[in-house]
Coordinates of C-alpha atoms in Angstrom, one line a residue:
Chain A
M201 CA -16.2 94.0 124.9
P202 CA -14.2 93.8 121.7
R203 CA -16.6 91.2 120.4
Q204 CA -19.5 93.5 121.1
K205 CA -17.7 96.3 119.3
D206 CA -17.2 94.1 116.3
D207 CA -20.8 93.1 116.2
A208 CA -21.9 96.7 116.4
D209 CA -19.5 97.6 113.5
S210 CA -20.8 94.8 111.4
V211 CA -24.4 95.9 111.8
R212 CA -23.7 99.5 111.0
L213 CA -24.7 100.5 107.5
S214 CA -23.3 103.3 105.4
A215 CA -25.4 105.3 103.0
I216 CA -24.0 103.4 99.9
E217 CA -24.5 100.1 101.6
E218 CA -28.1 100.9 102.5
D219 CA -28.7 102.0 98.9
I220 CA -27.3 98.8 97.6
L221 CA -29.3 96.7 100.0
T222 CA -32.5 98.6 99.0
A223 CA -31.7 98.1 95.3
L224 CA -31.1 94.4 95.9
L225 CA -34.3 93.7 98.0
G226 CA -36.3 91.0 96.3
R227 CA -34.1 90.7 93.2
E228 CA -30.8 89.5 91.9
L229 CA -28.5 91.9 90.1
Y230 CA -25.0 92.2 88.8
G231 CA -22.7 95.2 89.3
L232 CA -23.5 97.2 86.1
E233 CA -27.3 96.6 86.7
L234 CA -26.9 97.9 90.2
L235 CA -25.2 101.1 89.0
G236 CA -27.9 101.5 86.3
L237 CA -30.6 101.2 88.8
M238 CA -29.1 103.4 91.5
N239 CA -27.4 106.2 89.5
P240 CA -30.3 108.0 87.6
D241 CA -31.7 109.7 90.7
R242 CA -28.6 109.6 92.9
P243 CA -27.3 113.1 93.9
K244 CA -23.7 111.8 93.4
E245 CA -23.1 109.2 90.8
L246 CA -21.9 105.9 92.2
S247 CA -18.8 104.5 90.4
F248 CA -17.3 101.1 90.0
G249 CA -14.5 102.2 92.4
S250 CA -17.1 102.7 95.2
L251 CA -19.4 99.9 94.3
Y252 CA -17.0 97.0 94.7
P253 CA -15.6 97.9 98.1
A254 CA -19.2 98.4 99.3
L255 CA -20.2 95.0 97.9
N256 CA -17.2 93.5 99.6
R257 CA -18.1 95.0 103.0
L258 CA -21.7 93.9 102.7
E259 CA -20.6 90.4 101.8
K260 CA -18.1 90.3 104.7
K261 CA -20.8 91.4 107.1
G262 CA -23.1 88.7 105.7
F263 CA -25.8 91.0 104.3
I264 CA -25.5 89.8 100.7
R265 CA -24.5 86.7 98.9
W266 CA -23.6 86.0 95.3
R267 CA -23.6 83.3 92.6
W268 CA -21.8 83.1 89.3
G269 CA -23.8 83.7 86.2
D270 CA -23.6 81.5 83.1
E271 CA -24.0 84.0 80.2
Q272 CA -20.3 83.7 79.1
D273 CA -20.8 84.7 75.4
E274 CA -22.4 88.0 76.3
S275 CA -19.6 89.0 78.6
G276 CA -16.8 87.9 76.4
G277 CA -15.9 84.7 78.4
A278 CA -15.8 86.3 81.8
R279 CA -18.5 85.4 84.3
R280 CA -20.8 87.7 86.1
K281 CA -21.5 87.8 89.8
Y282 CA -25.2 88.1 90.7
Y283 CA -25.8 89.6 94.2
Q284 CA -28.8 89.1 96.4
V285 CA -29.7 90.1 99.9
T286 CA -29.5 87.6 102.8
G287 CA -32.0 87.4 105.6
L288 CA -29.6 89.1 107.9
G289 CA -29.2 91.9 105.4
A290 CA -32.9 92.3 104.9
N291 CA -33.5 92.5 108.7
T292 CA -30.7 95.0 109.2
L293 CA -32.0 97.2 106.4
S294 CA -35.5 96.9 107.8
Q295 CA -34.3 97.9 111.3
A296 CA -32.5 100.9 109.8
Q297 CA -35.5 102.0 107.8
Q298 CA -37.8 101.5 110.9
Y299 CA -35.5 103.6 112.9
R300 CA -35.7 106.4 110.3
I301 CA -39.5 106.2 110.2
S302 CA -39.8 106.4 114.0
L303 CA -37.4 109.2 114.1
A304 CA -39.4 111.1 111.5
Q305 CA -42.6 110.4 113.4
R306 CA -41.1 111.7 116.6
I307 CA -40.0 114.9 115.0
L308 CA -43.4 115.4 113.4
G309 CA -45.0 114.9 116.9
W310 CA -42.6 117.4 118.4
F311 CA -43.5 120.0 115.8
A312 CA -47.2 119.2 116.4
L313 CA -46.7 119.9 120.2
G314 CA -45.4 123.4 119.5
G315 CA -41.7 122.9 119.0
I316 CA -39.8 125.5 117.3
Chain B
M208 CA 1.3 85.3 77.0
S209 CA 1.0 84.4 80.6
K210 CA -0.5 86.7 83.3
K211 CA 2.8 86.6 85.2
N212 CA 4.8 87.6 82.2
T213 CA 2.5 90.5 81.5
Q214 CA 2.8 91.7 85.1
Q215 CA 6.5 91.4 85.0
K216 CA 6.7 93.5 81.8
T217 CA 4.4 96.1 83.3
L218 CA 6.6 96.2 86.4
V219 CA 9.6 96.8 84.2
F220 CA 7.8 99.5 82.3
V221 CA 6.8 101.2 85.6
M222 CA 10.3 101.0 86.9
V223 CA 11.8 102.5 83.7
C224 CA 9.2 105.3 83.9
V225 CA 10.3 106.0 87.5
G226 CA 13.9 106.0 86.3
F227 CA 13.2 108.4 83.5
L228 CA 11.2 110.6 85.8
G229 CA 14.0 110.5 88.4
S230 CA 16.7 111.4 85.9
S231 CA 14.5 114.1 84.4
I232 CA 13.9 115.6 87.8
F233 CA 17.6 115.5 88.5
A234 CA 18.3 117.3 85.2
G235 CA 15.6 119.8 86.2
I236 CA 17.2 120.4 89.5
N237 CA 20.6 120.9 87.7
I238 CA 19.0 123.5 85.5
F239 CA 17.5 125.3 88.5
T240 CA 20.8 125.3 90.4
A241 CA 22.8 126.3 87.3
R242 CA 22.3 130.0 88.1
Q243 CA 23.7 129.5 91.6
K244 CA 26.6 127.6 90.2
N245 CA 27.3 130.3 87.7
Q246 CA 27.4 132.7 90.6
D247 CA 29.9 130.4 92.3
F248 CA 31.9 130.3 89.2
S249 CA 32.0 134.1 89.0
Q250 CA 33.4 134.1 92.5
L251 CA 35.9 131.4 91.6
D252 CA 36.8 133.5 88.6
A253 CA 37.4 136.4 90.8
E254 CA 39.5 134.3 93.2
E255 CA 41.6 132.9 90.4
K256 CA 42.2 136.3 89.0
F257 CA 43.2 137.6 92.4
S258 CA 45.6 134.8 92.8
R259 CA 47.2 135.9 89.6
L260 CA 46.8 139.6 90.2
P261 CA 50.4 140.7 89.6
E262 CA 50.5 139.3 86.1
Y263 CA 46.9 140.6 85.6
L264 CA 48.0 144.1 86.5
L265 CA 51.2 143.9 84.5
K266 CA 49.1 143.5 81.4
D267 CA 47.8 146.9 82.3
L268 CA 51.1 148.7 82.4
K269 CA 49.5 151.1 79.9
L270 CA 47.6 152.4 83.0
L271 CA 50.9 154.1 83.9
K272 CA 50.3 156.2 80.7
N273 CA 46.7 156.9 81.4
K274 CA 45.5 160.5 80.9
D275 CA 44.4 160.7 84.5
A276 CA 47.1 161.4 87.0
L277 CA 45.2 159.6 89.7
V278 CA 45.1 156.4 87.6
R279 CA 48.8 156.6 86.9
S280 CA 49.5 157.3 90.6
T281 CA 47.4 154.4 92.0
T282 CA 48.7 152.0 89.4
A283 CA 52.2 152.9 90.4
R284 CA 51.5 152.3 94.1
A285 CA 49.8 149.0 93.3
L286 CA 52.7 147.8 91.3
G287 CA 55.0 148.6 94.1
D288 CA 52.9 146.7 96.6
L289 CA 52.8 143.7 94.2
Q290 CA 56.6 143.8 93.8
S291 CA 56.3 144.0 90.1
K292 CA 60.0 144.6 89.2
E293 CA 59.1 144.5 85.5
A294 CA 57.5 147.8 86.0
I295 CA 60.6 149.7 87.2
P296 CA 61.5 151.3 83.9
E297 CA 57.9 152.6 83.5
L298 CA 58.0 153.9 87.1
I299 CA 61.2 155.8 86.5
V300 CA 59.6 157.5 83.5
L301 CA 56.6 158.4 85.7
L302 CA 58.9 159.7 88.5
K303 CA 60.3 162.3 86.1
E304 CA 56.9 163.6 85.1
S305 CA 55.8 166.6 87.0
P306 CA 52.4 168.1 86.2
F307 CA 52.8 170.8 88.9
S308 CA 55.5 173.0 90.3
D309 CA 55.9 173.4 94.0
D310 CA 54.1 176.7 93.8
E311 CA 51.3 175.3 91.8
F312 CA 50.9 172.6 94.5
R313 CA 50.6 175.1 97.2
I314 CA 47.9 177.0 95.3
I315 CA 46.0 173.8 94.6
L316 CA 46.2 172.8 98.2
D317 CA 44.8 176.2 99.4
N318 CA 42.0 176.3 96.9
T319 CA 40.8 172.8 96.2
V320 CA 40.9 170.9 99.4
S321 CA 37.1 170.7 99.5
D322 CA 37.2 168.6 96.3
R323 CA 38.1 165.2 97.5
Y324 CA 38.9 163.9 94.1
K325 CA 41.5 166.5 93.5
V326 CA 42.8 166.2 97.0
R327 CA 43.2 162.5 96.7
S328 CA 44.7 163.0 93.3
I329 CA 47.3 165.2 94.9
V330 CA 47.9 162.8 97.9
H331 CA 48.4 160.0 95.4
S332 CA 50.3 162.1 92.9
E333 CA 52.1 160.0 90.5
C334 CA 55.6 161.2 91.4
H335 CA 55.0 160.5 95.0
S336 CA 53.5 157.1 94.3
A337 CA 56.2 156.3 91.8
S338 CA 58.9 157.1 94.4
E339 CA 57.1 155.1 97.0
A340 CA 56.8 152.2 94.6
L341 CA 60.4 152.3 93.6
A342 CA 61.4 152.3 97.2
K343 CA 59.3 149.2 97.8
L344 CA 60.8 147.6 94.8
G345 CA 64.3 148.2 96.0
A346 CA 65.0 150.5 93.1
V347 CA 66.5 153.0 95.5
P348 CA 69.6 154.0 93.4
Q349 CA 67.4 155.0 90.6
L350 CA 65.1 156.9 93.0
I351 CA 68.0 158.8 94.5
L352 CA 69.3 159.6 91.0
S353 CA 66.0 161.0 90.1
F354 CA 65.7 163.1 93.3
K355 CA 69.1 164.6 92.6
K356 CA 67.9 165.8 89.3
S357 CA 64.7 167.3 90.7
E358 CA 65.0 168.1 94.4
Y359 CA 61.5 169.4 94.9
F360 CA 60.2 165.9 94.7
I361 CA 61.3 165.4 98.3
F362 CA 59.5 168.5 99.5
R363 CA 56.4 167.6 97.7
K364 CA 56.5 164.1 99.1
K365 CA 56.7 165.4 102.7
S366 CA 54.6 168.5 102.6
C367 CA 51.7 167.8 100.3
F368 CA 51.0 164.3 101.8
A369 CA 50.6 165.6 105.4
K370 CA 49.0 168.9 104.4
A371 CA 46.4 167.3 102.1
L372 CA 45.3 164.7 104.6
Q373 CA 44.9 167.3 107.3
E374 CA 42.9 169.5 105.0
W375 CA 40.8 166.7 103.8
K376 CA 39.9 165.7 107.4
E377 CA 38.7 169.2 108.3
K378 CA 37.0 170.5 105.2
T379 CA 35.6 167.7 103.2
T380 CA 31.8 167.6 103.3
P381 CA 30.5 164.7 101.2
Q382 CA 27.1 163.2 101.9
S383 CA 28.6 160.5 104.0
T384 CA 31.0 162.6 106.0
K385 CA 29.6 161.4 109.2
L386 CA 30.4 157.8 108.3
L387 CA 33.6 158.6 106.5
K388 CA 35.1 160.6 109.4
P389 CA 36.0 157.7 111.6
L390 CA 37.6 156.1 108.6
V391 CA 39.6 159.2 107.9
D392 CA 40.5 159.5 111.6
T393 CA 41.6 155.9 111.7
T394 CA 43.7 156.3 108.6
I395 CA 45.4 159.5 109.7
N396 CA 45.9 158.8 113.3
G397 CA 47.1 155.3 112.6
E398 CA 44.5 153.7 114.8
T399 CA 44.5 150.6 112.7
S400 CA 43.9 148.3 115.6
S401 CA 40.7 150.0 116.5
Q402 CA 37.6 147.7 116.1
K403 CA 35.1 150.5 116.8
V404 CA 34.9 151.6 113.2
I405 CA 34.3 148.1 111.8
P406 CA 30.5 148.2 112.2
I407 CA 30.3 151.7 110.7
L408 CA 32.5 150.7 107.8
T409 CA 30.4 147.5 107.3
E410 CA 27.3 149.7 107.1
L411 CA 29.1 151.9 104.6
L412 CA 29.6 148.9 102.4
N413 CA 25.9 149.2 101.5
N414 CA 26.2 152.8 100.6
P415 CA 25.1 153.4 97.0
D416 CA 28.0 155.8 96.5
N417 CA 30.8 153.9 94.9
L418 CA 33.6 155.9 96.4
S419 CA 32.2 155.6 99.9
Q420 CA 32.1 151.8 99.4
Y421 CA 35.7 151.8 98.3
S422 CA 36.6 153.9 101.4
A423 CA 34.9 151.4 103.5
I424 CA 36.6 148.5 101.8
D425 CA 39.9 150.3 102.2
G426 CA 39.4 150.6 105.9
L427 CA 38.0 147.1 106.4
V428 CA 40.9 145.5 104.6
A429 CA 43.3 147.5 106.8
L430 CA 41.4 146.5 110.0
D431 CA 40.9 142.9 108.9
G432 CA 37.2 143.6 109.3
L433 CA 35.9 141.6 106.3
N434 CA 34.3 138.2 106.9
E435 CA 34.5 135.4 104.4
S436 CA 31.3 136.3 102.5
Q437 CA 32.0 140.1 102.5
L438 CA 35.5 139.3 101.2
R439 CA 34.1 137.4 98.3
K440 CA 31.6 140.1 97.5
V441 CA 34.2 142.8 97.6
M442 CA 36.5 140.7 95.5
L443 CA 33.8 140.2 92.9
K444 CA 33.0 143.9 92.8
V445 CA 36.6 144.9 92.5
I446 CA 37.4 142.4 89.8
N447 CA 34.3 143.5 87.9
E448 CA 35.4 147.1 88.2
L449 CA 38.8 146.2 86.9
E450 CA 37.2 144.4 83.9
V451 CA 34.3 146.7 83.1
I452 CA 35.9 150.1 83.2
D453 CA 37.7 151.2 80.1
V454 CA 41.2 152.2 81.3
L455 CA 41.5 154.8 78.6
S456 CA 38.3 156.4 79.5
D457 CA 38.3 160.2 80.0
S458 CA 35.6 160.0 82.7
N459 CA 37.2 161.1 85.9
E460 CA 34.6 159.3 88.0
K461 CA 35.3 156.0 86.3
A462 CA 39.0 156.4 86.2
F463 CA 39.0 157.2 89.9
A464 CA 36.9 154.1 90.6
K465 CA 39.2 152.0 88.5
S466 CA 42.3 153.4 90.3
L467 CA 40.6 152.7 93.7
A468 CA 39.8 149.2 92.5
I469 CA 43.4 148.7 91.6
D470 CA 44.6 150.1 94.9
I471 CA 42.3 147.9 96.9
S472 CA 42.9 144.8 94.9
A473 CA 46.6 145.2 95.5
K474 CA 46.0 145.6 99.2
M475 CA 43.7 142.6 99.3
Y476 CA 46.1 140.6 97.3
L477 CA 48.9 141.2 99.8
K478 CA 46.6 140.4 102.7
Y479 CA 44.5 137.6 101.4
N480 CA 46.7 136.0 98.8
Q481 CA 47.3 133.0 101.0
K482 CA 43.6 132.5 101.4
F483 CA 43.0 132.5 97.7
K484 CA 45.8 130.0 97.2
E485 CA 44.3 127.8 99.9
S486 CA 40.9 128.1 98.2
A487 CA 42.5 126.9 94.9
I488 CA 44.1 124.0 96.7
R489 CA 40.8 123.0 98.1
G490 CA 39.9 122.0 94.6
L491 CA 37.8 124.9 93.7
S492 CA 39.9 126.0 90.8
I493 CA 37.8 127.1 87.9
S494 CA 38.9 124.4 85.5
Q495 CA 38.2 121.6 87.9
S496 CA 34.9 123.0 88.9
R497 CA 33.9 123.4 85.3
Q498 CA 35.0 119.9 84.6
I499 CA 32.9 118.6 87.5
R500 CA 29.9 120.6 86.2
D501 CA 30.4 119.3 82.7
R502 CA 30.7 115.8 83.9
Q503 CA 27.5 116.2 85.9
W504 CA 25.7 117.5 82.9
M505 CA 27.0 114.6 80.8
L506 CA 25.9 112.0 83.4
T507 CA 22.5 113.5 83.8
G508 CA 22.0 113.8 80.1
S509 CA 23.2 110.2 79.5
A510 CA 21.0 108.9 82.3
S511 CA 18.0 110.7 80.8
V512 CA 18.7 109.4 77.3
I513 CA 19.3 105.8 78.4
S514 CA 16.1 105.9 80.5
L515 CA 14.2 107.3 77.5
C516 CA 15.6 104.5 75.3
L517 CA 14.6 101.9 77.9
L518 CA 11.2 103.5 78.2
L519 CA 10.6 103.4 74.5
L520 CA 12.0 99.8 74.3
T521 CA 9.7 98.5 77.0
F522 CA 6.8 100.5 75.6
F523 CA 7.2 98.9 72.2
S524 CA 7.7 95.5 73.8
L525 CA 4.4 96.1 75.7
Q526 CA 2.8 97.1 72.5
Q527 CA 3.0 93.4 71.5
L528 CA 0.8 92.6 74.4
Q529 CA -2.0 94.5 72.6
R530 CA -2.5 91.5 70.5
I531 CA -4.1 90.0 73.5
G532 CA -6.7 92.7 73.5
W533 CA -8.4 94.7 76.1
R534 CA -10.1 91.8 77.7
G535 CA -6.8 89.9 78.1
H536 CA -5.2 92.9 79.9
L537 CA -8.2 93.1 82.3
I538 CA -8.0 89.5 83.1
C539 CA -4.4 89.9 84.2
Y540 CA -5.4 92.4 86.9
F541 CA -9.1 92.0 87.9
P542 CA -11.4 89.2 88.9
D543 CA -13.8 87.7 86.5
E544 CA -16.9 89.6 87.5
V545 CA -15.1 93.0 87.1
V546 CA -13.9 92.0 83.6
S547 CA -17.4 91.1 82.5
E548 CA -18.8 94.3 83.9
L549 CA -16.2 96.4 82.2
I550 CA -16.7 94.7 78.9
A551 CA -20.4 95.3 79.2
F552 CA -19.7 98.9 80.3
R553 CA -17.5 99.5 77.3
R554 CA -20.2 98.1 75.0
E555 CA -22.7 100.5 76.6
L556 CA -20.4 103.4 76.0
T557 CA -19.7 102.5 72.4
E558 CA -23.4 102.4 71.7
T559 CA -23.7 106.0 72.7
N560 CA -22.6 108.8 70.4
K561 CA -19.5 109.7 72.4
S562 CA -16.1 110.1 70.7
P563 CA -13.6 107.2 71.0
L564 CA -11.3 109.5 72.9
S565 CA -13.8 110.3 75.6
I566 CA -14.8 106.6 75.8
E567 CA -11.2 105.6 76.3
T568 CA -10.6 108.4 78.9
R569 CA -13.7 107.3 80.8
L570 CA -12.6 103.6 80.7
L571 CA -9.1 104.6 81.8
Y572 CA -10.5 106.5 84.8
V573 CA -12.7 103.5 85.7
V574 CA -9.8 101.1 85.5
F575 CA -7.7 103.3 87.7
T576 CA -10.4 103.6 90.3
L577 CA -10.9 99.9 90.2
I578 CA -7.1 99.3 90.7
W579 CA -7.3 101.5 93.7
A580 CA -10.4 99.7 95.0
F581 CA -9.2 96.2 94.5
Y582 CA -5.6 96.5 95.5
I583 CA -5.8 99.1 98.2
Q584 CA -9.2 99.9 99.6
I585 CA -10.7 96.4 99.8
N586 CA -7.5 95.1 101.4
I587 CA -7.6 97.9 104.0
D588 CA -11.4 97.3 104.7
N589 CA -10.7 93.6 105.1
L590 CA -8.4 94.4 108.1
W591 CA -11.4 95.0 110.4
L592 CA -14.2 93.2 108.6
P593 CA -15.2 89.8 109.9
S594 CA -13.9 86.9 107.9
K595 CA -16.2 84.0 106.7
D596 CA -15.1 81.9 109.7
Q597 CA -16.0 84.5 112.2
R598 CA -19.5 85.0 110.6
R599 CA -20.1 81.3 110.8
R600 CA -19.4 81.3 114.6

């Protein structure tokens, strides 16, 4: 049972995690790029303080992976980490999005059948 | 400069900050409690003065020459109670003074018994009080000699005392008669062991009328009905009264209050002197307490100054670290990827038209949130997140 619970927890996605996975789908980004991509339309601005814990969780769950960048001069000697979505991450995100689509369809059908 | 060295210096800085804050808070608490301490010192002042009441009153021998007969009378009684033998010559002089003849006394008693000030003035007439005081002081030969010279003193002593009290009991109608009556009854009938009147007298202590309060104190002292805190309050009040009122004042009301204060203070001295002395022995003497307070202030102040010096010293020492630059500081605390992101973020901000102050403030906020994220939140998250090994399985 505990193992099953762990599995369920590791599959669960928070809103921030889902946003990050969506932003990373099909591309490789570093932290500041991620923020630049996500923040313009986001109701509540995502900060560095929220981004890194979320990236850590996604990495621990196996939904993303990273590699070191090599543009040392631009970043003043410190290396960047480039993040990308794993197959597991893409599947999980796809499942979550599928669920939302089906939920929306069910609700629309319910309204069409004369729901309040 | 190594990362470890920087962290150690920062730790010292933080510790000194905490020390400075701690000593400042302690100093603040001291300031806030100073008022309470001042109150304690007032009470200790009162206690100290009470423990030296005889010498304190002897300084006021001029009270025996006060314009008000009541003040003269009460002072005489108090000096007798306090066994102030130095006052005997002054009391003899007082004994010979006679503001009224016997006939005048009778007229006054018949006509003015409703005026409690005058009645009490008669009851405590200076010649009566002086004779009583002289008897208490063992100056009986002088007293007898005086009586031989003016015999009506004896009549006055016997008649007016009993008569005036009786009249006062029946005819006086002050606002607080209802409350005062049990006190009067107790005083006249000698029911000093009665505990029934203590609650009434205690209530009377809160009466705005000064004279009612003194009557209550008088009764409570006689009945031993004052608890420790009431005793201290009364002591403070009486001492204040003794100090504030001008003894040469022509105001009857004030002079009467003063004489009552003297009277009560003498009674309290006789009854509670041992207690005051014990209090002094407990180490609560004014000088000692003030020394302790001064020492506390000095220690607190020194701790604050030393902490501030250390704070400045470590601050300037840390200033040297600035040679490393912003990047160097960040490398000490954050992983590579965060450092690179922050450097890029800073560059982005400087390219905007924002003021340097707002940029620094923003960066400071980001650094603090990152410290929280990396040192607290991520570690907590990792407690229940699967490790790499678990994922592989």
